PDB file of C-alpha atoms in Angstrom:
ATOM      1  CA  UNK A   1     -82.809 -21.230 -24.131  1.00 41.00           C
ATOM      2  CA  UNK A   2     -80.983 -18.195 -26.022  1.00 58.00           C
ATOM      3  CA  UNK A   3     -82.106 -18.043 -29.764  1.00 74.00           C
ATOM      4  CA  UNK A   4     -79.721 -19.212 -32.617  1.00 87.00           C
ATOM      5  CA  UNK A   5     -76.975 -16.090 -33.389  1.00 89.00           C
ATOM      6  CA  UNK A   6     -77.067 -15.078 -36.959  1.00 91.00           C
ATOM      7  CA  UNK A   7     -75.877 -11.764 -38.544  1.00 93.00           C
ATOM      8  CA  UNK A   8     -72.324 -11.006 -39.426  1.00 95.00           C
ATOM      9  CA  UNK A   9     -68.834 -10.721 -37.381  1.00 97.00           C
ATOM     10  CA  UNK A  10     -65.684  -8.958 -38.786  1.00 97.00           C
ATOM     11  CA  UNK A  11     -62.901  -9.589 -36.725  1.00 97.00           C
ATOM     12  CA  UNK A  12     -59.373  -7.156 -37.421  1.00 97.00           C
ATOM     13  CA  UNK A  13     -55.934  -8.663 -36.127  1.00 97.00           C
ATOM     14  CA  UNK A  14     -52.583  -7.627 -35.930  1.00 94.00           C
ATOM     15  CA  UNK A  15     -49.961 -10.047 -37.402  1.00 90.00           C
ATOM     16  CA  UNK A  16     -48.151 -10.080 -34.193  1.00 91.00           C
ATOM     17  CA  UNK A  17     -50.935 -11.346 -32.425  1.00 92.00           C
ATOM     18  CA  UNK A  18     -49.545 -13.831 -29.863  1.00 92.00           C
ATOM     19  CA  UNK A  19     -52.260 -13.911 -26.940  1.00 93.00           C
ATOM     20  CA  UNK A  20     -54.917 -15.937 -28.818  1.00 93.00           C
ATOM     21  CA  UNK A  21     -54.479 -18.566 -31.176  1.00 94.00           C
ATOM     22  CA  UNK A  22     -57.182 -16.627 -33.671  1.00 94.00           C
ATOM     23  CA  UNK A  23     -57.620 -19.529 -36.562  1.00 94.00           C
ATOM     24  CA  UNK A  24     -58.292 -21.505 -33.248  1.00 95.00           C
ATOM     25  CA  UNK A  25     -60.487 -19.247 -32.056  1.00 95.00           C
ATOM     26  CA  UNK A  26     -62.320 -18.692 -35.136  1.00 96.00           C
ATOM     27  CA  UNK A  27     -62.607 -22.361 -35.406  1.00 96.00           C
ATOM     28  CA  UNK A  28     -64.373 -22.879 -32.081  1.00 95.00           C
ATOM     29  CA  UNK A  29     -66.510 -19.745 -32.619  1.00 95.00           C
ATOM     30  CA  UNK A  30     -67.840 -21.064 -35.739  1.00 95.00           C
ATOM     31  CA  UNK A  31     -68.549 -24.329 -34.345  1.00 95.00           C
ATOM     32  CA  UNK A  32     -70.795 -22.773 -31.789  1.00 94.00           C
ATOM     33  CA  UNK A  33     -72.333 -20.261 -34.073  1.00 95.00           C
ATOM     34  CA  UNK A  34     -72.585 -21.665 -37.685  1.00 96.00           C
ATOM     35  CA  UNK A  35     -75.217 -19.402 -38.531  1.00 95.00           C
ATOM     36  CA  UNK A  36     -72.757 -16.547 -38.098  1.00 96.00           C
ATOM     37  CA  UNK A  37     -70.875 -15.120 -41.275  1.00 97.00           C
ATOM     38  CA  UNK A  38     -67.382 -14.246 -39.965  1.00 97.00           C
ATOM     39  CA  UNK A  39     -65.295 -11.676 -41.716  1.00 97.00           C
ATOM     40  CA  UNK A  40     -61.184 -10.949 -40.889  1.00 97.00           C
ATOM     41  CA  UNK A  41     -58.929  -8.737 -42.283  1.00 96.00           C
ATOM     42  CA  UNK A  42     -55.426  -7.819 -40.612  1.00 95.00           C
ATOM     43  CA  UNK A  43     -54.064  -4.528 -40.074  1.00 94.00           C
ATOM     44  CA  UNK A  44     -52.278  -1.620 -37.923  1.00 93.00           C
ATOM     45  CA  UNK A  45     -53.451  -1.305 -34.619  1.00 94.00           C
ATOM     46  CA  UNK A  46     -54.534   2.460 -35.148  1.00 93.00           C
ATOM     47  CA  UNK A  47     -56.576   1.700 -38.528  1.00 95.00           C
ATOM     48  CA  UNK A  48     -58.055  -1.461 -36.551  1.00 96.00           C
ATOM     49  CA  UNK A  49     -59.206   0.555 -33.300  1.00 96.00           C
ATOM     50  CA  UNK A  50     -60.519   3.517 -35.800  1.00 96.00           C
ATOM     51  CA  UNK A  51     -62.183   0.529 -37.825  1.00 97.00           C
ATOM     52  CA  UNK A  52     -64.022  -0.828 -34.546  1.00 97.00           C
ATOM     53  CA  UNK A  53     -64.911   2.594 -33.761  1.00 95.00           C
ATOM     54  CA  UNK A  54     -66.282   3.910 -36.942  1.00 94.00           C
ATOM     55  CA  UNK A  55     -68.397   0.061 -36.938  1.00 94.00           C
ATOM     56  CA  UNK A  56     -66.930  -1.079 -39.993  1.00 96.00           C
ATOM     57  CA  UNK A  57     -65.215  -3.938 -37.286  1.00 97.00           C
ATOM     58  CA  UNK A  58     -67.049  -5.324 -34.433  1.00 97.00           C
ATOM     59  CA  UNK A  59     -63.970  -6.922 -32.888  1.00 97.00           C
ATOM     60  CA  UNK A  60     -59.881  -6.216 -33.027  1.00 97.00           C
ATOM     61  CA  UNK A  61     -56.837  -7.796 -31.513  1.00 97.00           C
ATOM     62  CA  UNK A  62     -54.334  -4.882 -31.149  1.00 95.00           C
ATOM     63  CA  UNK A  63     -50.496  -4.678 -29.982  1.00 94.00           C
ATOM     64  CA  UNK A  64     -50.026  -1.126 -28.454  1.00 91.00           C
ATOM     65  CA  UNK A  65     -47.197   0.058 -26.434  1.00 88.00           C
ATOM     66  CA  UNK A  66     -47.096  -0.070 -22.777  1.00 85.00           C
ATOM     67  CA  UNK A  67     -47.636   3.761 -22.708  1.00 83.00           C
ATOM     68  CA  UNK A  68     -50.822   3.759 -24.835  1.00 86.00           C
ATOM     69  CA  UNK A  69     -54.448   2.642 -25.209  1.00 88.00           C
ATOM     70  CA  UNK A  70     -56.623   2.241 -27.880  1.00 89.00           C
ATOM     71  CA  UNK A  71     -58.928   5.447 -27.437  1.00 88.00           C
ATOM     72  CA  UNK A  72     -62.904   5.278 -27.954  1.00 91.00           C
ATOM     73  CA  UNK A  73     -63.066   1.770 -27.551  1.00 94.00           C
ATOM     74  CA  UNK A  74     -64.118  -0.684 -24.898  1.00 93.00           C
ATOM     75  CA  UNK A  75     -60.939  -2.888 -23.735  1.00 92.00           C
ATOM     76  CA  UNK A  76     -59.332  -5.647 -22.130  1.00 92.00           C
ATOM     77  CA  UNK A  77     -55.987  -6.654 -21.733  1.00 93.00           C
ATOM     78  CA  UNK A  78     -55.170 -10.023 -22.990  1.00 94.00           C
ATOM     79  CA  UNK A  79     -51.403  -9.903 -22.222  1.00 94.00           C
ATOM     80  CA  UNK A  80     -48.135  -7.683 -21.172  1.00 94.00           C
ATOM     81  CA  UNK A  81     -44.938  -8.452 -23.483  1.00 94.00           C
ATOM     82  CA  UNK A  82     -41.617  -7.766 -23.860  1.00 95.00           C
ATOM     83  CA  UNK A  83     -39.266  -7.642 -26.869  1.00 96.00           C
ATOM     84  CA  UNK A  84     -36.476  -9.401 -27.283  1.00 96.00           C
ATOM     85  CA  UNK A  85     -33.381  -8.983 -29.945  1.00 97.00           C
ATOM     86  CA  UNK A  86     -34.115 -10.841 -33.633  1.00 97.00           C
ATOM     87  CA  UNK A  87     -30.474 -11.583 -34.472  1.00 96.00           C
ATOM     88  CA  UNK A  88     -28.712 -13.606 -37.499  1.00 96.00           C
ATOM     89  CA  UNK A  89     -27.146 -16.756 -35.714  1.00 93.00           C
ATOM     90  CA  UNK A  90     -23.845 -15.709 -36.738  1.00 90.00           C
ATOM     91  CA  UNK A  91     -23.995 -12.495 -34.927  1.00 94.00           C
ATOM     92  CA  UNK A  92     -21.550 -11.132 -32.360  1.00 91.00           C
ATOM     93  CA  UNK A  93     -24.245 -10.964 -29.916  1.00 91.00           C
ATOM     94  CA  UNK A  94     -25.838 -14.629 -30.683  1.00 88.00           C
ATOM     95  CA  UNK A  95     -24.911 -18.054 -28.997  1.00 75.00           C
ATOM     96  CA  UNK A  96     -26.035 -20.184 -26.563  1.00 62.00           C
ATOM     97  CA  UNK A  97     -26.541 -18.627 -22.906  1.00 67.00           C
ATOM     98  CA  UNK A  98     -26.745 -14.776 -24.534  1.00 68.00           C
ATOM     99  CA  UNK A  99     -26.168 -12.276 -22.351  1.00 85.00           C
ATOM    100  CA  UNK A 100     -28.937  -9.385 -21.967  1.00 92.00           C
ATOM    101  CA  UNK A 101     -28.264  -6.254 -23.653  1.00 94.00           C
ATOM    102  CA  UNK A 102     -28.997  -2.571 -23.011  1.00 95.00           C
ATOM    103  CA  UNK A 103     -30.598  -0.486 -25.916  1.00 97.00           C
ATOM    104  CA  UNK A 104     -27.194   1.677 -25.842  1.00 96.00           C
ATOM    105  CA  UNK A 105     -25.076  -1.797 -26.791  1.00 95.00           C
ATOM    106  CA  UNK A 106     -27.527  -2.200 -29.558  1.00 96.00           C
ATOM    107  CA  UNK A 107     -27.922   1.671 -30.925  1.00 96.00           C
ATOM    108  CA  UNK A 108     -25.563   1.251 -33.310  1.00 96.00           C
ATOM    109  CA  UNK A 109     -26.865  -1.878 -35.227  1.00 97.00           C
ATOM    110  CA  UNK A 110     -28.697  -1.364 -38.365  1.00 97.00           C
ATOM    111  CA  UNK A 111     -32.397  -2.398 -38.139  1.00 98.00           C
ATOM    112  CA  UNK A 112     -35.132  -3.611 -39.391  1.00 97.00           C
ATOM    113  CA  UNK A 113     -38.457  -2.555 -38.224  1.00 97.00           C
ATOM    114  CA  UNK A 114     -41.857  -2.002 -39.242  1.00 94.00           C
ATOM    115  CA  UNK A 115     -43.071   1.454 -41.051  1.00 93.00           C
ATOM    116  CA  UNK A 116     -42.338   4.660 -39.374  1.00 93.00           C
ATOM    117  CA  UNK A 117     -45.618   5.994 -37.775  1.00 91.00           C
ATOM    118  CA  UNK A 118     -47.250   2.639 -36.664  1.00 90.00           C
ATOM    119  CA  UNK A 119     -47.802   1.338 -33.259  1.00 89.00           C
ATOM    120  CA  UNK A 120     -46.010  -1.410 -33.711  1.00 90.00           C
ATOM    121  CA  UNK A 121     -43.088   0.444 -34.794  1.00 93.00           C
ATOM    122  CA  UNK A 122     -43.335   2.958 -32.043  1.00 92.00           C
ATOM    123  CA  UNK A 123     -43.070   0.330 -29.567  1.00 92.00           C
ATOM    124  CA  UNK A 124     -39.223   0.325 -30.149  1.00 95.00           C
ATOM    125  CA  UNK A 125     -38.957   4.241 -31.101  1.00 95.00           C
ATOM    126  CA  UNK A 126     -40.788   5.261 -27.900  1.00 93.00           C
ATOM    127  CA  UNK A 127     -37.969   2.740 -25.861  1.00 95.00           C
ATOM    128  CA  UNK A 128     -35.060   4.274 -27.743  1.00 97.00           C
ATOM    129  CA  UNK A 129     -36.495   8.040 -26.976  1.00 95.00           C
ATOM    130  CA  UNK A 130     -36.759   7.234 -23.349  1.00 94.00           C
ATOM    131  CA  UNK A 131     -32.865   5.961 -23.269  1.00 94.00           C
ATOM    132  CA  UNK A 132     -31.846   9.289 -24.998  1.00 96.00           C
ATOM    133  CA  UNK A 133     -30.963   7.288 -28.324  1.00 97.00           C
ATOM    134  CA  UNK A 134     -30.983   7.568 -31.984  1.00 96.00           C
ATOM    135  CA  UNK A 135     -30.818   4.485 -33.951  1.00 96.00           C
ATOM    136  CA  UNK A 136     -30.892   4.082 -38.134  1.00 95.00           C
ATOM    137  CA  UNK A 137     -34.060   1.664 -39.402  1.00 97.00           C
ATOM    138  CA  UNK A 138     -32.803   0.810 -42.916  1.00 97.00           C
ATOM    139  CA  UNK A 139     -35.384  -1.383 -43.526  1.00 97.00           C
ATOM    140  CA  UNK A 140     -39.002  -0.887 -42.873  1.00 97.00           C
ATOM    141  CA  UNK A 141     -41.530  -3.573 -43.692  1.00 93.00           C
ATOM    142  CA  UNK A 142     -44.777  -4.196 -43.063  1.00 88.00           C
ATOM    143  CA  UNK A 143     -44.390  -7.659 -42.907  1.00 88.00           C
ATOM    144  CA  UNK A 144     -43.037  -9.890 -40.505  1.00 90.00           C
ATOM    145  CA  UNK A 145     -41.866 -12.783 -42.805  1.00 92.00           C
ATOM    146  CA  UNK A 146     -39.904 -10.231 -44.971  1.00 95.00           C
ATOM    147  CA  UNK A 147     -38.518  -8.691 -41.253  1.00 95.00           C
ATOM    148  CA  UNK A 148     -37.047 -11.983 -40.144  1.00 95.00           C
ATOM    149  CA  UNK A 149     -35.614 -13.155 -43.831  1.00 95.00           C
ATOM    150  CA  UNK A 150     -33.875  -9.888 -43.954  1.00 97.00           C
ATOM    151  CA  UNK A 151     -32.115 -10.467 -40.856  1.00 97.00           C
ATOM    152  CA  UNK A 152     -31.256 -14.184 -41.330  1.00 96.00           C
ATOM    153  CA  UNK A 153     -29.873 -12.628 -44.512  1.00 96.00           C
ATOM    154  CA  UNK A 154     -27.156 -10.615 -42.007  1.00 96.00           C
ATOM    155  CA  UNK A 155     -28.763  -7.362 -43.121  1.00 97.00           C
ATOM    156  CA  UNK A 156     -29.765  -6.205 -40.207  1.00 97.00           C
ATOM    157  CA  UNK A 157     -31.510  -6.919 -36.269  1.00 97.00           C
ATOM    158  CA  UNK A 158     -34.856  -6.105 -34.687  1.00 97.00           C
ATOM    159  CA  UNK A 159     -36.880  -6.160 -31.730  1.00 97.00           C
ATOM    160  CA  UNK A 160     -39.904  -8.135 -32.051  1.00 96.00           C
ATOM    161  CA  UNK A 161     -42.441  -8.980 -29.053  1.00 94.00           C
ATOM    162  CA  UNK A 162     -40.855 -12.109 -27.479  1.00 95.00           C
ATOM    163  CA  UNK A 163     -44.255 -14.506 -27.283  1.00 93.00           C
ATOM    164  CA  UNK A 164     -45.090 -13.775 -30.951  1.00 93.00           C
ATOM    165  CA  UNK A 165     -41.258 -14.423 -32.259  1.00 95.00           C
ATOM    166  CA  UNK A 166     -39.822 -17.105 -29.540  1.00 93.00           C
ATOM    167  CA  UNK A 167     -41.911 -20.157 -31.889  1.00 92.00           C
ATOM    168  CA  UNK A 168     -40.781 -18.706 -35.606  1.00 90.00           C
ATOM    169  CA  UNK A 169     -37.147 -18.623 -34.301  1.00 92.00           C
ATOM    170  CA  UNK A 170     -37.050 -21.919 -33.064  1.00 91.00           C
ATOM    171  CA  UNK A 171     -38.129 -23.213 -36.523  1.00 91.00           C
ATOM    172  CA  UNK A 172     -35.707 -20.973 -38.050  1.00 92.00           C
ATOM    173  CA  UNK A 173     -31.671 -21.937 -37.510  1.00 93.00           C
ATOM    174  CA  UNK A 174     -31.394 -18.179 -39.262  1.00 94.00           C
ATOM    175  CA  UNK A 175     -32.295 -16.400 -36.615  1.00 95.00           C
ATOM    176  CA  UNK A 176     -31.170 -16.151 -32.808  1.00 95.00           C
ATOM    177  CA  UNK A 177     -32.945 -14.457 -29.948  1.00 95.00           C
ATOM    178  CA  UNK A 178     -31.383 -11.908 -27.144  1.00 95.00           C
ATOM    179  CA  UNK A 179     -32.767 -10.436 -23.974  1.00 94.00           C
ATOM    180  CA  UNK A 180     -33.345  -7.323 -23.688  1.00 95.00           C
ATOM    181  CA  UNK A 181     -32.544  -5.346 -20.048  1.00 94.00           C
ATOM    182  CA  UNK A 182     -34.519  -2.242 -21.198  1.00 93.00           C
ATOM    183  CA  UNK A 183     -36.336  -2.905 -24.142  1.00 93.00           C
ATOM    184  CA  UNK A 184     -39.481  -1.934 -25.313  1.00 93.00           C
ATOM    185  CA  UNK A 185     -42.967  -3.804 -23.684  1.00 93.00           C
ATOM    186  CA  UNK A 186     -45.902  -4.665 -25.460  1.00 93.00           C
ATOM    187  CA  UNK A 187     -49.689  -4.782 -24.433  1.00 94.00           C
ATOM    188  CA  UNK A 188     -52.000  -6.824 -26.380  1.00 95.00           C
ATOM    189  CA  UNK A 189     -55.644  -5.594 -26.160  1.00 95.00           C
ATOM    190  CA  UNK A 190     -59.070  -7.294 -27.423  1.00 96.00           C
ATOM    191  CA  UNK A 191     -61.012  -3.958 -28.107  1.00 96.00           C
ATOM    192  CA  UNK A 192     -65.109  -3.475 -29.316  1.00 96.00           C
ATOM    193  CA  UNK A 193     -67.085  -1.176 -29.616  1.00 92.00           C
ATOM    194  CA  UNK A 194     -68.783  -0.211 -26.906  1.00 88.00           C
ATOM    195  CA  UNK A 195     -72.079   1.117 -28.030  1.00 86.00           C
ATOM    196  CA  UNK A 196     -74.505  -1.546 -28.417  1.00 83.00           C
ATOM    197  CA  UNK A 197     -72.970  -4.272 -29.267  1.00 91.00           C
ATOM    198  CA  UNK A 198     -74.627  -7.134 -31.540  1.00 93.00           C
ATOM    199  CA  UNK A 199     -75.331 -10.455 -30.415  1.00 94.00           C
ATOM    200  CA  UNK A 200     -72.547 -11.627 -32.677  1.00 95.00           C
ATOM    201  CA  UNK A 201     -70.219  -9.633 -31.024  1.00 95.00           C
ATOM    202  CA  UNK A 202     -71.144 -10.639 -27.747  1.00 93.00           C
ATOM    203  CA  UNK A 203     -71.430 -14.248 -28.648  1.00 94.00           C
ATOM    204  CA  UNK A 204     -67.573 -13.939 -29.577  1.00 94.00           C
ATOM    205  CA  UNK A 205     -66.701 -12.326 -26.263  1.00 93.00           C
ATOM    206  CA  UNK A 206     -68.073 -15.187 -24.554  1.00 92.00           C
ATOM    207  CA  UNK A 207     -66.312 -17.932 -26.300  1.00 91.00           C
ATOM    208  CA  UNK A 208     -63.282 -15.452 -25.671  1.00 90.00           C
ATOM    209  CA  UNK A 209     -64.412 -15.911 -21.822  1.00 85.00           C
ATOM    210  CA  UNK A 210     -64.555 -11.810 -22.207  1.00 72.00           C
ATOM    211  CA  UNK A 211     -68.228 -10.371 -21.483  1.00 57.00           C
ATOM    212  CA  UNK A 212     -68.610  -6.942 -21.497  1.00 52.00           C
ATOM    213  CA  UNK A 213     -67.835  -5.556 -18.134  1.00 46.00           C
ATOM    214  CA  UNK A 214     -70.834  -5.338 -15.065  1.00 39.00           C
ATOM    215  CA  UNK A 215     -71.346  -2.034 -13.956  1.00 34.00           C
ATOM    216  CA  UNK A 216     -70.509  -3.302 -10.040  1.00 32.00           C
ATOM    217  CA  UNK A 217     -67.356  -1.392  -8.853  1.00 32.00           C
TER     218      UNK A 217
END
């Protein structure tokens, strides 16, 4: 029989996280593991992946776009997204059976997004590039409670990743949901670090069902 796992885990998340249920997940862990002390703190993607690089975080759950991957890490994927239109329900574009709209239909909205320079903001800036778009973010927050109370406020739209905001909005009569034809696509990402892990670490990766990958081709 394996010995009991002690030591410490700190575990970084993303806000967005929509793959894993993580209170669940730290639940379970714990259960199997008392003897572990488990640390979280949320973040950016970037300062989560530099975090599990530099050791200060044994574990992340990241949001990247489609187009990039965490660097210096070991990763899996946990699941591909897509974004879909945060809109107030009295919006042109809102109402049962909403039609999908093209990134040029929506240029001219104002929106609200997360803070210039962070993954989770490029994720729409790297879509709008690609169409040969400019758009105006007039409000940039780094949370996504303020994001979606601003926009049930009428102030503005934004493109959120669909599994993380499909649940909020159908608890909020605020807010309606459009598809998207070519808008931007998520990848959510477990990452560690891949030197040496500690038997806390891998401990979590198993209750995750995510061992560290065999060597075998």
């Amino acid at each position: 029989a394996t010995g009991v796992v002690r030591g410490r885990l700190a575990v970084g998340v993303i806000v967005t996280t929509a793959a894993v249920d993580v209170p669940e997940l730290l639940q379970r862990y714990r259960a199997q593991h008392p003897d572990v002390q488990v640390a979280l703190r949320s973040g950016r993607s970037d300062e989560l992946a530099a975090a599990v690089r530099n050791g200060d975080l044994d574990i992340a759950f990241l949001g990247m776009p489609e187009s990039d991957r965490p660097p210096g890490v070991e990763c899996v994927v946990l699941a591909h997204d897509e974004h879909v239109l945060v809109v107030p329900a009295g919006h042109r574009l809102a109402g049962a059976g909403a039609s999908p709209v093209t990134l040029r239909e929506i240029a001219d909205e104002t929106f609200v997004d997360f803070v210039s320079g962070t993954p989770a903001r490029a994720q729409s800036d790297q879509a709008f590039a690609a169409a040969g778009l400019a758009r105006h973010v007039a409000y940039e927050v780094g949370v996504v409670e303020l994001i979606t109370r601003l926009i049930a406020r009428g102030l503005g739209v934004a493109l959120l990743p669909s599994a993380f905001i499909r649940p909020r909005a159908a608890d909020d009569p605020g807010l309606a949901l459009v598809p998207v034809v070519d808008g931007p696509h998520r990848v959510e990402y477990l990452v560690w670090n891949p030197f040496n892990p500690s038997p806390a670490t891998r401990a979590m990766l198993d209750v995750l069902g995510t061992g560290p990958p065999s060597t075998a081709p």
